[in-house]
Amino acid sequence: IEEGLSKILSYFKKVWFRASDVRTDEYSSLDGAPEREINPMLGFHGIRFSLKNPEILKAELEAMKRVALANPDKKIGIMFPQVILIEEVREAKKYFNEFKLDNMEFGVMIETPAAVQIIEDICEEVDFVSFGTNDLTQYTLAVDRNNEDVKYLYNELHPAIFNQIEKVIDACNNKSVETSICGQAGSKKEMAEFLFKKGIKSISVNADAAYDISVLIKELEDNYVEPEKPAPEIEKVVEHKSVEVEEEKIDKDFPEEKEEEEIVEEEVE
């Protein structure tokens, strides 16, 4: 792990890597692999696997720490997939903190509708999040993308996907949590433009789409206009003036009452 991370980091200033996501359908042919599950996508993998196998998780974190020590001028982050509970995030963070250095970051992948719904809580615990759009689409639409009978229903541009991504980006931007995306969706121009306008920090794309998406993002950046922020102090002044006008109107409409109030005030004095 250390050797592999070092090679990748040598080309970049910052790298995020995913913690073990060992599904039984992907590694069933390897020696020592667990028996294949009936439904591997909903089974024992991702963060739930890491927390049940702390020795593997600690080995990954130790490798990460060594790479971070050897590259103090660069940043390296670990992200945990298949999150559905804030308790999982907090427990994983406890392990992370045992190895943490200043140039190490902690994050999660947003791949489940459950993670979307608890994003405000997640933002309190992480430095960054990354959308796993392949799995998020599959879980949200209840479509197995590898099943020939239903894969025609698989659509990363479904309105439900856009709505979930928008919710997460808004929450993260409010909490200064960095956002990114992986999977196939970022390679589509409609999604890339949507992500840019919503304020995502980075987009990963397929190699064959890299040029076209880069051109699109450059065009969007060149034509981007910073939205005007409201001026709350002006609103307060307007509100204050309206109160003064209302008081003047009352004085004119009911002069007798005003005179009586002044007489009462004098007697009290």
Short mmCIF file of C-alpha atoms in Angstrom, two decimals:
data_model
loop_
_atom_site.label_atom_id
_atom_site.label_comp_id
_atom_site.label_asym_id
_atom_site.label_seq_id
_atom_site.Cartn_x
_atom_site.Cartn_y
_atom_site.Cartn_z
CA ILE A 1 0.00 0.00 0.00
CA GLU A 2 2.77 2.41 0.94
CA GLU A 3 4.66 1.80 -2.29
CA GLY A 4 1.55 2.22 -4.43
CA LEU A 5 0.48 5.44 -2.69
CA SER A 6 3.99 6.89 -2.97
CA LYS A 7 4.07 6.33 -6.72
CA ILE A 8 0.69 7.98 -7.25
CA LEU A 9 1.44 10.93 -4.96
CA SER A 10 4.70 11.63 -6.78
CA TYR A 11 2.68 13.10 -9.66
CA PHE A 12 0.30 15.23 -7.60
CA LYS A 13 0.19 17.75 -4.75
CA LYS A 14 -2.79 16.07 -3.14
CA VAL A 15 -4.27 12.57 -3.33
CA TRP A 16 -7.35 11.00 -1.77
CA PHE A 17 -7.54 7.23 -1.66
CA ARG A 18 -10.41 4.96 -0.78
CA ALA A 19 -10.27 2.60 2.16
CA SER A 20 -10.81 -1.10 1.43
CA ASP A 21 -14.04 -1.81 -0.39
CA VAL A 22 -13.78 -5.57 -0.75
CA ARG A 23 -16.99 -6.99 -2.26
CA THR A 24 -17.35 -10.74 -2.35
CA ASP A 25 -18.29 -10.77 -6.05
CA GLU A 26 -15.07 -8.97 -7.04
CA TYR A 27 -12.57 -11.07 -5.07
CA SER A 28 -14.28 -14.46 -4.85
CA SER A 29 -11.56 -16.13 -6.91
CA LEU A 30 -8.70 -15.11 -4.58
CA ASP A 31 -7.26 -17.40 -1.91
CA GLY A 32 -8.79 -16.67 1.46
CA ALA A 33 -11.70 -14.70 0.00
CA PRO A 34 -15.02 -14.96 1.87
CA GLU A 35 -17.89 -16.87 0.36
CA ARG A 36 -19.79 -14.89 -2.26
CA GLU A 37 -22.91 -13.21 -0.88
CA ILE A 38 -26.34 -13.39 -2.45
CA ASN A 39 -26.41 -9.60 -2.84
CA PRO A 40 -22.82 -8.30 -2.59
CA MET A 41 -23.73 -4.65 -3.26
CA LEU A 42 -25.76 -4.59 -0.05
CA GLY A 43 -23.39 -6.82 1.87
CA PHE A 44 -20.24 -6.78 3.96
CA HIS A 45 -17.95 -4.16 2.37
CA GLY A 46 -16.94 -0.52 2.65
CA ILE A 47 -16.75 1.19 6.03
CA ARG A 48 -18.60 -1.67 7.73
CA PHE A 49 -15.84 -4.05 6.61
CA SER A 50 -13.10 -1.68 7.80
CA LEU A 51 -14.62 -1.31 11.27
CA LYS A 52 -15.04 -5.07 11.64
CA ASN A 53 -11.43 -5.63 10.53
CA PRO A 54 -9.45 -2.98 12.43
CA GLU A 55 -6.13 -4.69 11.75
CA ILE A 56 -6.60 -4.11 8.02
CA LEU A 57 -7.76 -0.53 8.60
CA LYS A 58 -4.77 0.22 10.83
CA ALA A 59 -2.41 -1.19 8.21
CA GLU A 60 -3.88 1.18 5.63
CA LEU A 61 -3.61 4.13 8.00
CA GLU A 62 -0.03 3.25 8.89
CA ALA A 63 0.89 3.15 5.19
CA MET A 64 -0.85 6.49 4.72
CA LYS A 65 1.07 8.00 7.64
CA ARG A 66 4.43 6.83 6.28
CA VAL A 67 3.67 8.37 2.88
CA ALA A 68 2.57 11.60 4.56
CA LEU A 69 5.78 11.72 6.60
CA ALA A 70 7.87 11.24 3.48
CA ASN A 71 5.97 14.01 1.67
CA PRO A 72 5.41 16.84 4.19
CA ASP A 73 4.74 19.36 1.41
CA LYS A 74 1.85 17.32 0.02
CA LYS A 75 -1.58 16.27 1.31
CA ILE A 76 -3.03 12.79 1.43
CA GLY A 77 -6.56 11.84 2.42
CA ILE A 78 -8.48 8.65 3.10
CA MET A 79 -12.19 8.30 2.34
CA PHE A 80 -14.56 5.62 3.55
CA PRO A 81 -17.24 4.17 1.25
CA GLN A 82 -20.72 2.76 1.89
CA VAL A 83 -21.55 5.12 4.77
CA ILE A 84 -25.08 5.02 6.20
CA LEU A 85 -24.58 6.01 9.88
CA ILE A 86 -22.91 8.97 11.55
CA GLU A 87 -21.69 6.54 14.24
CA GLU A 88 -19.68 4.71 11.57
CA VAL A 89 -18.01 7.96 10.53
CA ARG A 90 -17.11 8.85 14.10
CA GLU A 91 -15.70 5.41 14.84
CA ALA A 92 -13.57 5.45 11.68
CA LYS A 93 -12.36 8.91 12.61
CA LYS A 94 -11.14 7.63 15.98
CA TYR A 95 -8.85 5.18 14.19
CA PHE A 96 -7.75 7.91 11.79
CA ASN A 97 -6.85 10.26 14.64
CA GLU A 98 -4.45 7.66 16.07
CA PHE A 99 -2.28 8.09 12.96
CA LYS A 100 -3.13 11.65 11.90
CA LEU A 101 -0.49 14.13 10.78
CA ASP A 102 -0.97 17.75 9.74
CA ASN A 103 -0.94 16.85 6.04
CA MET A 104 -3.48 14.01 6.36
CA GLU A 105 -7.21 14.47 5.68
CA PHE A 106 -10.30 12.46 6.64
CA GLY A 107 -13.31 12.04 4.38
CA VAL A 108 -16.15 9.82 3.23
CA MET A 109 -17.79 8.84 -0.03
CA ILE A 110 -21.40 9.81 -0.63
CA GLU A 111 -22.79 6.70 -2.28
CA THR A 112 -25.98 5.97 -0.39
CA PRO A 113 -29.23 7.94 -0.01
CA ALA A 114 -28.74 7.55 3.76
CA ALA A 115 -25.45 9.47 3.60
CA VAL A 116 -27.20 12.24 1.67
CA GLN A 117 -29.88 12.56 4.35
CA ILE A 118 -27.37 12.88 7.21
CA ILE A 119 -24.91 15.11 5.33
CA GLU A 120 -25.18 17.95 7.88
CA ASP A 121 -23.95 15.62 10.62
CA ILE A 122 -21.24 14.19 8.36
CA CYS A 123 -19.95 17.70 7.61
CA GLU A 124 -19.15 18.13 11.30
CA GLU A 125 -16.68 15.22 11.16
CA VAL A 126 -14.90 15.37 7.79
CA ASP A 127 -12.48 17.46 5.76
CA PHE A 128 -13.93 16.39 2.41
CA VAL A 129 -16.53 14.22 0.67
CA SER A 130 -16.51 12.57 -2.73
CA PHE A 131 -19.60 11.44 -4.62
CA GLY A 132 -19.55 7.85 -5.82
CA THR A 133 -22.13 8.43 -8.54
CA ASN A 134 -22.17 4.86 -9.89
CA ASP A 135 -23.36 3.40 -6.61
CA LEU A 136 -25.44 6.44 -5.63
CA THR A 137 -27.40 6.09 -8.88
CA GLN A 138 -27.83 2.35 -8.43
CA TYR A 139 -29.03 2.61 -4.84
CA THR A 140 -31.30 5.59 -5.49
CA LEU A 141 -33.01 4.16 -8.56
CA ALA A 142 -33.08 0.54 -7.30
CA VAL A 143 -31.43 -0.58 -10.54
CA ASP A 144 -28.66 -3.15 -10.89
CA ARG A 145 -26.44 -1.63 -13.55
CA ASN A 146 -25.03 -5.07 -14.36
CA ASN A 147 -28.44 -6.62 -14.97
CA GLU A 148 -29.22 -6.63 -18.70
CA ASP A 149 -32.98 -6.68 -18.05
CA VAL A 150 -33.06 -3.40 -16.10
CA LYS A 151 -29.84 -1.55 -16.92
CA TYR A 152 -31.77 0.60 -19.44
CA LEU A 153 -33.30 2.32 -16.37
CA TYR A 154 -29.89 3.26 -15.00
CA ASN A 155 -29.52 7.02 -15.48
CA GLU A 156 -26.99 9.24 -13.68
CA LEU A 157 -28.89 12.30 -14.97
CA HIS A 158 -32.13 11.34 -13.22
CA PRO A 159 -33.67 14.32 -11.33
CA ALA A 160 -33.32 12.42 -8.04
CA ILE A 161 -29.55 12.26 -8.53
CA PHE A 162 -29.28 15.98 -9.26
CA ASN A 163 -31.39 16.78 -6.19
CA GLN A 164 -29.21 14.67 -3.89
CA ILE A 165 -25.97 16.08 -5.25
CA GLU A 166 -27.25 19.64 -4.85
CA LYS A 167 -28.26 19.00 -1.24
CA VAL A 168 -24.83 17.64 -0.39
CA ILE A 169 -22.84 20.38 -2.14
CA ASP A 170 -24.90 23.11 -0.46
CA ALA A 171 -24.37 21.57 2.98
CA CYS A 172 -20.65 21.09 2.40
CA ASN A 173 -20.11 24.61 1.10
CA ASN A 174 -21.88 26.01 4.16
CA LYS A 175 -19.47 24.07 6.41
CA SER A 176 -16.31 24.63 4.29
CA VAL A 177 -16.07 20.92 3.47
CA GLU A 178 -14.37 20.19 0.15
CA THR A 179 -16.40 18.30 -2.47
CA SER A 180 -15.45 16.14 -5.42
CA ILE A 181 -16.98 13.48 -7.64
CA CYS A 182 -15.89 10.15 -9.08
CA GLY A 183 -17.72 7.69 -11.29
CA GLN A 184 -19.02 8.06 -14.83
CA ALA A 185 -21.35 11.02 -14.26
CA GLY A 186 -18.64 13.69 -14.22
CA SER A 187 -17.72 12.81 -17.79
CA LYS A 188 -21.11 14.02 -19.03
CA LYS A 189 -21.31 17.69 -19.99
CA GLU A 190 -24.75 18.24 -18.46
CA MET A 191 -23.55 16.92 -15.11
CA ALA A 192 -20.22 18.75 -15.26
CA GLU A 193 -21.96 22.09 -15.90
CA PHE A 194 -24.42 21.43 -13.09
CA LEU A 195 -21.59 20.60 -10.68
CA PHE A 196 -19.64 23.72 -11.62
CA LYS A 197 -22.64 25.99 -11.09
CA LYS A 198 -23.40 24.40 -7.72
CA GLY A 199 -19.86 25.04 -6.51
CA ILE A 200 -18.15 21.64 -6.47
CA LYS A 201 -14.38 21.89 -5.98
CA SER A 202 -13.16 19.21 -8.40
CA ILE A 203 -14.46 16.71 -10.96
CA SER A 204 -12.93 13.40 -12.05
CA VAL A 205 -13.61 12.26 -15.61
CA ASN A 206 -12.83 9.38 -17.95
CA ALA A 207 -9.66 9.77 -20.00
CA ASP A 208 -11.60 10.01 -23.27
CA ALA A 209 -13.75 12.84 -21.88
CA ALA A 210 -10.98 14.82 -20.18
CA TYR A 211 -10.37 17.29 -23.02
CA ASP A 212 -14.03 18.09 -23.72
CA ILE A 213 -14.85 18.58 -20.04
CA SER A 214 -11.74 20.74 -19.55
CA VAL A 215 -12.84 23.00 -22.41
CA LEU A 216 -16.35 23.20 -20.96
CA ILE A 217 -15.08 24.13 -17.48
CA LYS A 218 -12.75 26.78 -18.95
CA GLU A 219 -15.69 28.34 -20.81
CA LEU A 220 -17.81 28.32 -17.66
CA GLU A 221 -14.99 29.91 -15.65
CA ASP A 222 -14.44 32.63 -18.26
CA ASN A 223 -18.14 33.53 -18.29
CA TYR A 224 -18.73 33.14 -14.57
CA VAL A 225 -20.25 36.11 -12.78
CA GLU A 226 -20.10 36.23 -9.00
CA PRO A 227 -23.69 36.43 -7.64
CA GLU A 228 -24.48 39.62 -5.78
CA LYS A 229 -24.83 39.27 -2.02
CA PRO A 230 -27.82 40.88 -0.26
CA ALA A 231 -27.19 44.05 1.74
CA PRO A 232 -28.81 43.41 5.13
CA GLU A 233 -27.88 46.85 6.53
CA ILE A 234 -29.83 48.58 3.76
CA GLU A 235 -32.85 46.46 4.61
CA LYS A 236 -32.57 47.57 8.23
CA VAL A 237 -32.46 51.24 7.21
CA VAL A 238 -35.54 50.80 5.03
CA GLU A 239 -37.34 49.06 7.88
CA HIS A 240 -36.37 51.85 10.31
CA LYS A 241 -37.60 54.55 7.92
CA SER A 242 -40.93 52.77 7.48
CA VAL A 243 -41.40 52.76 11.27
CA GLU A 244 -40.69 56.50 11.44
CA VAL A 245 -43.18 57.19 8.65
CA GLU A 246 -45.81 55.07 10.41
CA GLU A 247 -45.30 56.99 13.66
CA GLU A 248 -45.70 60.32 11.83
CA LYS A 249 -48.92 59.08 10.25
CA ILE A 250 -50.33 58.11 13.67
CA ASP A 251 -49.44 61.53 15.10
CA LYS A 252 -51.32 63.28 12.30
CA ASP A 253 -54.36 61.01 12.46
CA PHE A 254 -54.73 61.19 16.27
CA PRO A 255 -53.34 64.55 17.49
CA GLU A 256 -55.59 64.58 20.59
CA GLU A 257 -54.11 61.32 21.85
CA LYS A 258 -50.62 62.63 21.32
CA GLU A 259 -51.40 65.78 23.37
CA GLU A 260 -52.91 63.70 26.18
CA GLU A 261 -49.75 61.53 26.27
CA GLU A 262 -47.58 64.66 26.59
CA ILE A 263 -49.77 66.02 29.46
CA VAL A 264 -49.55 62.71 31.34
CA GLU A 265 -45.77 62.69 30.93
CA GLU A 266 -45.55 66.23 32.38
CA GLU A 267 -47.70 65.32 35.42
CA VAL A 268 -45.51 62.29 36.10
CA GLU A 269 -42.43 64.45 36.04
#
